Amino acid sequence: MKLNNTSQYAIRILAYIADHKEKTLFSATELSNELSIPYKFLTKIMTELVKADFIESIRGREGGFKLKKDASEIKVDDILNIFNDSIKDEECILGIGFCNGMCKCALHDQWMEPKLLMQRMFRESSLRDIAGKGCKI
Amino acid sequence: MKLNNTSQYAIRILAYIADHKEKTLFSATELSNELSIPYKFLTKIMTELVKADFIESIRGREGGFKLKKDASEIKVDDILNIFNDSIKDEECILGIGFCNGMCKCALHDQWMEPKLLMQRMFRESSLRDIAGKGCKI
DNA sequence: TTTTAATTCTACCTTTAAGTAGTAATTAAA
DNA sequence: TTTAATTACTACTTAAAGGTAGAATTAAAA
């Protein structure tokens, strides 16, 4: 019962960048070192964040990465969505075909409340909310 | 953000068995058919459930499986524990080293409430509670 | 005693997530 | 204009989850 590694890394990367408002550009090397994320894996994730338009990249010498949107406009759930890791409404905790009013799984009712809480947490927490709130590694 | 397939299958298998009190023995073939779980994968899971002492197996012709404990004594969390899939107290949603009072991750505080709810749901739901509450597949 | 229907065991195969390697492209500084 | 520092791209490797195959074992029924 966990987020996948890629999602975890992506959230930590973006939160780190959002946290350091004094800096304008972050290199992959810095992010990799500061956040203890394997360099090559990090650059792979950065490319996806660029494609998803959350991050702008400056190529070439003295280049780097920076946020493309305001930190308050990026929700944790938006990040999870890039990696297909957010909690879908129709998702069933026991993995049965259709889990809803007509045919629900054995844990459907108990799962409802924690599921909604988690969805709210992801949908309402922006990078601004979580930046600087925690340790890096 | 989901339970692994094996955990889902195991919960559904045990809930099914707990639900049919009129029957005393369940063959792998029946369970596989009724729950739409691949036969060979199911037997693998059954073996683990037997080793974990939740299920008793009767070998040979006319054999099968049955619950070894009372349904009220088996919690969903006990099942998840077999497959290392329960939510540990120290588990961090962003996967950082030690996520506690001293050094917590950026989502630590928001994660607290849904995490405790889920832990309670798993720890307090017994097979008896969930048996017969849902569709099979 | 043989057959048959069942579980168990060992080993393998497939798919996906996670991570690595090497090189090309880009750009500012020297 | 060359060099160094940077991101981007393509392809590969490794590890884990998910799933399959086949033979061995067991024990009731015929």
Coordinates of C-alpha atoms (C1' of nucleotides) in Angstrom, one line a residue:
Chain A
M1 CA 0.0 0.0 0.0
K2 CA 2.3 2.8 -1.2
L3 CA 2.9 5.3 -3.9
N4 CA 5.4 4.1 -6.5
N5 CA 9.0 5.4 -6.3
T6 CA 8.7 7.6 -9.3
S7 CA 5.8 9.5 -7.7
Q8 CA 7.6 9.9 -4.4
Y9 CA 10.7 11.2 -6.1
A10 CA 8.7 13.6 -8.3
I11 CA 6.9 15.1 -5.3
R12 CA 10.1 15.5 -3.4
I13 CA 11.8 17.1 -6.3
L14 CA 9.1 19.6 -7.0
A15 CA 8.6 20.4 -3.3
Y16 CA 12.4 21.1 -3.0
I17 CA 12.4 23.4 -6.0
A18 CA 9.3 25.2 -4.7
D19 CA 10.9 25.6 -1.3
H20 CA 14.0 27.4 -2.5
K21 CA 12.5 30.6 -3.9
E22 CA 15.8 32.4 -3.6
K23 CA 17.3 30.2 -6.4
T24 CA 16.2 30.5 -9.9
L25 CA 17.7 27.4 -11.5
F26 CA 18.4 23.9 -10.3
S27 CA 20.8 21.5 -12.0
A28 CA 20.1 17.7 -12.1
T29 CA 23.4 17.2 -10.2
E30 CA 22.2 19.4 -7.3
L31 CA 18.8 17.8 -7.1
S32 CA 20.3 14.3 -7.3
N33 CA 22.7 15.1 -4.5
E34 CA 20.4 17.0 -2.2
L35 CA 17.5 14.6 -2.5
S36 CA 19.6 11.4 -2.8
I37 CA 17.9 10.3 -6.0
P38 CA 20.0 8.3 -8.5
Y39 CA 21.2 10.9 -11.1
K40 CA 20.2 9.0 -14.2
F41 CA 16.8 8.2 -12.8
L42 CA 16.3 11.8 -11.8
T43 CA 17.0 13.1 -15.2
K44 CA 14.4 10.7 -16.6
I45 CA 11.8 11.9 -14.2
M46 CA 12.7 15.6 -14.9
T47 CA 12.1 15.0 -18.6
E48 CA 8.6 13.8 -17.8
L49 CA 8.0 16.8 -15.6
V50 CA 9.1 19.0 -18.4
K51 CA 6.8 17.3 -20.9
A52 CA 3.9 17.6 -18.3
D53 CA 4.6 21.3 -18.3
F54 CA 5.3 21.6 -14.6
I55 CA 8.9 22.3 -15.1
E56 CA 10.8 24.5 -17.6
S57 CA 14.3 23.4 -18.7
I58 CA 17.1 25.5 -19.8
R59 CA 19.6 23.5 -21.9
G60 CA 23.3 23.9 -22.3
R61 CA 26.0 25.3 -20.0
E62 CA 24.6 27.2 -17.0
G63 CA 21.3 25.6 -17.7
G64 CA 19.0 23.8 -15.3
F65 CA 15.4 23.4 -14.3
K66 CA 12.8 25.7 -12.8
L67 CA 9.1 25.7 -11.9
K68 CA 6.9 26.7 -14.8
K69 CA 3.8 27.4 -12.8
D70 CA 3.2 29.0 -9.4
A71 CA 3.7 26.5 -6.6
S72 CA 0.1 27.2 -5.4
E73 CA -1.2 26.0 -8.7
I74 CA 0.4 22.5 -8.7
K75 CA -1.4 20.0 -6.5
V76 CA 0.1 16.8 -5.4
D77 CA -2.6 15.0 -7.2
D78 CA -1.6 16.6 -10.5
I79 CA 1.9 15.1 -10.0
L80 CA 0.5 11.7 -9.2
N81 CA -1.6 11.9 -12.4
I82 CA 1.5 12.1 -14.5
F83 CA 2.6 8.7 -13.3
N84 CA -0.9 7.1 -13.2
D85 CA -0.7 6.9 -9.5
S86 CA -3.6 9.0 -8.2
I87 CA -6.6 7.4 -6.5
K88 CA -9.4 7.0 -9.0
D89 CA -13.0 7.2 -7.9
E90 CA -13.9 3.9 -9.4
E91 CA -10.8 2.1 -8.1
C92 CA -11.7 -0.8 -5.9
I93 CA -9.5 -1.8 -3.0
L94 CA -10.1 -5.5 -3.6
G95 CA -9.7 -5.1 -7.4
I96 CA -13.1 -6.4 -8.4
G97 CA -14.6 -5.4 -11.8
F98 CA -17.1 -2.8 -11.0
C99 CA -17.2 -1.7 -7.4
N100 CA -20.1 0.7 -6.9
G101 CA -23.6 0.8 -5.6
M102 CA -24.9 -2.1 -7.7
C103 CA -22.0 -4.5 -7.0
K104 CA -19.5 -3.5 -4.4
C105 CA -16.6 -5.4 -2.8
A106 CA -16.6 -6.7 0.7
L107 CA -14.5 -3.7 1.9
H108 CA -16.3 -1.1 -0.2
D109 CA -18.1 0.7 2.7
Q110 CA -15.1 0.7 5.1
W111 CA -12.8 1.9 2.3
M112 CA -15.0 4.9 1.4
E113 CA -13.9 7.2 4.2
P114 CA -10.1 6.8 4.1
K115 CA -10.3 6.8 0.3
L116 CA -12.1 10.2 0.2
L117 CA -9.7 11.6 2.8
M118 CA -6.7 10.6 0.8
Q119 CA -8.2 12.0 -2.4
R120 CA -8.9 15.3 -0.6
M121 CA -5.4 15.4 0.8
F122 CA -3.8 14.9 -2.7
R123 CA -6.2 17.3 -4.4
E124 CA -6.0 20.0 -1.9
S125 CA -2.3 20.0 -1.1
S126 CA -0.4 22.3 -3.4
L127 CA 3.4 22.5 -3.7
R128 CA 3.2 25.8 -1.8
D129 CA 1.4 24.0 1.1
I130 CA 4.0 21.3 1.5
A131 CA 7.2 23.2 0.4
G132 CA 9.7 23.5 3.3
K133 CA 7.5 21.5 5.6
G134 CA 9.8 18.5 5.8
C135 CA 13.2 16.9 5.6
K136 CA 14.7 16.2 2.2
I137 CA 15.8 12.6 2.5
Chain B
M1 CA -1.7 3.5 -4.5
K2 CA -3.1 0.0 -4.1
L3 CA -2.9 -3.3 -2.4
N4 CA -0.9 -5.9 -4.4
N5 CA -2.8 -8.5 -6.3
T6 CA -1.9 -11.3 -4.0
S7 CA -3.3 -9.5 -1.0
Q8 CA -6.5 -8.7 -2.8
Y9 CA -7.0 -12.3 -3.9
A10 CA -6.2 -13.6 -0.4
I11 CA -8.8 -11.4 1.2
R12 CA -11.4 -12.3 -1.4
I13 CA -10.7 -16.0 -1.0
L14 CA -10.9 -16.0 2.8
A15 CA -14.0 -13.8 2.8
Y16 CA -15.7 -16.2 0.4
I17 CA -14.9 -19.2 2.6
A18 CA -16.0 -17.4 5.7
D19 CA -19.2 -16.5 4.0
H20 CA -20.3 -20.0 3.1
K21 CA -20.8 -21.5 6.5
E22 CA -23.0 -24.2 5.2
K23 CA -20.1 -25.8 3.3
T24 CA -17.2 -27.4 5.1
L25 CA -14.6 -27.9 2.4
F26 CA -13.6 -25.8 -0.6
S27 CA -11.6 -27.1 -3.5
A28 CA -9.1 -25.0 -5.4
T29 CA -11.1 -25.5 -8.5
E30 CA -14.3 -24.1 -6.9
L31 CA -12.4 -21.1 -5.5
S32 CA -10.7 -20.5 -8.8
N33 CA -14.0 -20.6 -10.7
E34 CA -16.1 -18.7 -8.3
L35 CA -13.6 -15.9 -7.7
S36 CA -12.1 -15.8 -11.2
I37 CA -8.5 -16.2 -9.9
P38 CA -6.1 -18.1 -12.1
Y39 CA -6.0 -21.7 -10.8
K40 CA -2.3 -22.1 -10.5
F41 CA -1.9 -18.7 -8.8
L42 CA -4.6 -19.5 -6.4
T43 CA -3.1 -22.7 -5.3
K44 CA 0.2 -20.9 -4.7
I45 CA -1.7 -18.4 -2.5
M46 CA -3.6 -21.2 -0.7
T47 CA -0.3 -22.8 0.3
E48 CA 0.8 -19.6 1.9
L49 CA -2.5 -19.2 3.7
V50 CA -2.0 -22.8 5.0
K51 CA 1.5 -22.0 6.2
A52 CA 0.3 -18.9 7.9
D53 CA -2.2 -21.1 9.8
F54 CA -5.3 -19.4 8.6
I55 CA -6.4 -22.3 6.5
E56 CA -6.4 -26.0 7.0
S57 CA -5.9 -28.3 4.0
I58 CA -7.1 -31.8 3.6
R59 CA -5.1 -33.5 0.9
G60 CA -6.1 -36.3 -1.4
R61 CA -9.4 -37.2 -3.1
E62 CA -12.4 -35.4 -1.6
G63 CA -9.9 -33.0 0.0
G64 CA -10.0 -29.2 0.0
F65 CA -9.5 -26.2 2.2
K66 CA -11.3 -24.8 5.2
L67 CA -10.8 -22.0 7.8
K68 CA -8.7 -23.0 10.7
K69 CA -9.8 -20.1 13.0
D70 CA -13.0 -18.5 13.7
A71 CA -13.8 -15.8 11.1
S72 CA -14.1 -13.2 13.8
E73 CA -10.5 -13.8 14.8
I74 CA -9.0 -13.2 11.4
K75 CA -8.5 -9.5 10.7
V76 CA -7.9 -8.1 7.2
D77 CA -4.6 -6.7 8.6
D78 CA -3.5 -10.2 9.5
I79 CA -3.9 -11.3 5.9
L80 CA -2.0 -8.2 4.6
N81 CA 0.8 -9.0 7.0
I82 CA 1.4 -12.4 5.4
F83 CA 2.2 -10.6 2.1
N84 CA 4.1 -7.7 3.7
D85 CA 1.3 -5.4 2.5
S86 CA 0.0 -3.8 5.7
I87 CA 0.6 -0.2 6.5
K88 CA 3.5 0.1 8.9
D89 CA 3.5 2.8 11.5
E90 CA 6.9 4.0 10.4
E91 CA 6.1 3.9 6.7
C92 CA 6.5 7.2 5.0
I93 CA 4.3 8.2 2.1
L94 CA 7.2 9.9 0.4
G95 CA 9.6 7.1 1.2
I96 CA 12.2 9.1 3.1
G97 CA 14.5 7.4 5.6
F98 CA 13.0 8.2 9.0
C99 CA 9.7 10.0 8.9
N100 CA 8.7 10.9 12.5
G101 CA 8.7 13.8 14.9
M102 CA 12.4 14.6 14.4
C103 CA 12.5 14.4 10.7
K104 CA 9.3 14.2 8.9
C105 CA 8.5 14.3 5.2
A106 CA 6.6 17.2 3.5
L107 CA 3.3 15.3 3.6
H108 CA 3.7 13.7 7.0
D109 CA 1.0 15.8 8.8
Q110 CA -1.6 15.5 6.0
W111 CA -0.9 11.7 5.7
M112 CA -1.4 11.1 9.4
E113 CA -5.2 11.0 9.5
P114 CA -5.9 8.9 6.4
K115 CA -3.1 6.5 7.4
L116 CA -4.6 6.0 10.9
L117 CA -8.0 5.5 9.4
M118 CA -6.8 2.8 7.0
Q119 CA -4.8 1.1 9.7
R120 CA -7.9 1.0 11.9
M121 CA -10.0 -0.3 9.0
F122 CA -7.6 -3.1 8.4
R123 CA -7.1 -3.9 12.0
E124 CA -10.7 -3.9 13.0
S125 CA -12.3 -5.5 10.1
S126 CA -12.6 -9.3 10.6
L127 CA -13.5 -11.9 8.1
R128 CA -16.8 -12.2 9.9
D129 CA -17.4 -8.4 9.4
I130 CA -16.8 -8.5 5.7
A131 CA -18.1 -11.9 4.7
G132 CA -21.1 -11.8 2.5
K133 CA -21.0 -8.1 2.3
G134 CA -19.9 -7.9 -1.3
C135 CA -19.9 -9.3 -4.8
K136 CA -17.4 -12.0 -5.6
I137 CA -15.7 -10.7 -8.7
Chain C
dT1 C1' -5.2 -52.7 -5.4
dT2 C1' -5.9 -49.4 -8.9
dT3 C1' -7.9 -45.2 -10.2
dT4 C1' -8.9 -40.6 -9.5
dA5 C1' -9.3 -36.1 -7.6
dA6 C1' -7.3 -33.4 -4.8
dT7 C1' -3.1 -30.6 -2.5
dT8 C1' 2.1 -29.6 -2.7
dC9 C1' 6.5 -28.7 -4.5
dT10 C1' 10.0 -27.0 -7.7
dA11 C1' 11.0 -24.6 -11.4
dC12 C1' 10.1 -21.7 -14.8
dC13 C1' 8.1 -17.8 -17.8
dT14 C1' 6.2 -12.9 -18.5
dT15 C1' 5.4 -8.3 -17.4
dT16 C1' 6.3 -4.1 -15.1
dA17 C1' 8.9 -1.0 -12.2
dA18 C1' 13.3 0.6 -11.1
dG19 C1' 17.6 1.9 -12.4
dT20 C1' 21.9 2.4 -15.6
dA21 C1' 24.8 3.6 -19.7
dG22 C1' 26.2 6.0 -23.5
dT23 C1' 25.7 9.5 -26.7
dA24 C1' 23.7 13.4 -29.0
dA25 C1' 22.2 18.1 -28.7
dT26 C1' 22.6 22.7 -26.8
dT27 C1' 24.7 26.8 -25.1
dA28 C1' 27.5 29.9 -22.3
dA29 C1' 32.1 30.8 -21.0
dA30 C1' 37.0 30.7 -21.9
Chain D
dT1 C1' 36.1 28.7 -32.1
dT2 C1' 36.9 25.4 -28.8
dT3 C1' 35.6 23.5 -24.4
dA4 C1' 32.9 22.4 -20.6
dA5 C1' 28.6 21.9 -18.5
dT6 C1' 24.3 21.1 -19.1
dT7 C1' 19.6 18.7 -20.7
dA8 C1' 17.5 15.0 -24.0
dC9 C1' 17.2 10.7 -26.2
dT10 C1' 17.6 5.7 -27.0
dA11 C1' 18.5 1.6 -25.4
dC12 C1' 19.8 -1.7 -22.1
dT13 C1' 19.9 -4.2 -17.4
dT14 C1' 18.1 -5.7 -13.0
dA15 C1' 14.7 -6.8 -9.5
dA16 C1' 10.2 -7.8 -8.2
dA17 C1' 5.5 -9.0 -9.0
dG18 C1' 2.4 -11.8 -11.3
dG19 C1' 1.5 -15.9 -13.3
dT20 C1' 2.2 -20.9 -15.5
dA21 C1' 3.7 -25.9 -16.1
dG22 C1' 4.4 -30.3 -14.7
dA23 C1' 5.4 -33.8 -11.7
dA24 C1' 5.1 -35.6 -6.8
dT25 C1' 2.3 -36.7 -3.0
dT26 C1' -1.8 -38.0 -0.6
dA27 C1' -6.0 -40.5 0.4
dA28 C1' -10.8 -41.7 -0.6
dA29 C1' -13.5 -44.2 -3.7
dA30 C1' -14.2 -47.8 -7.0

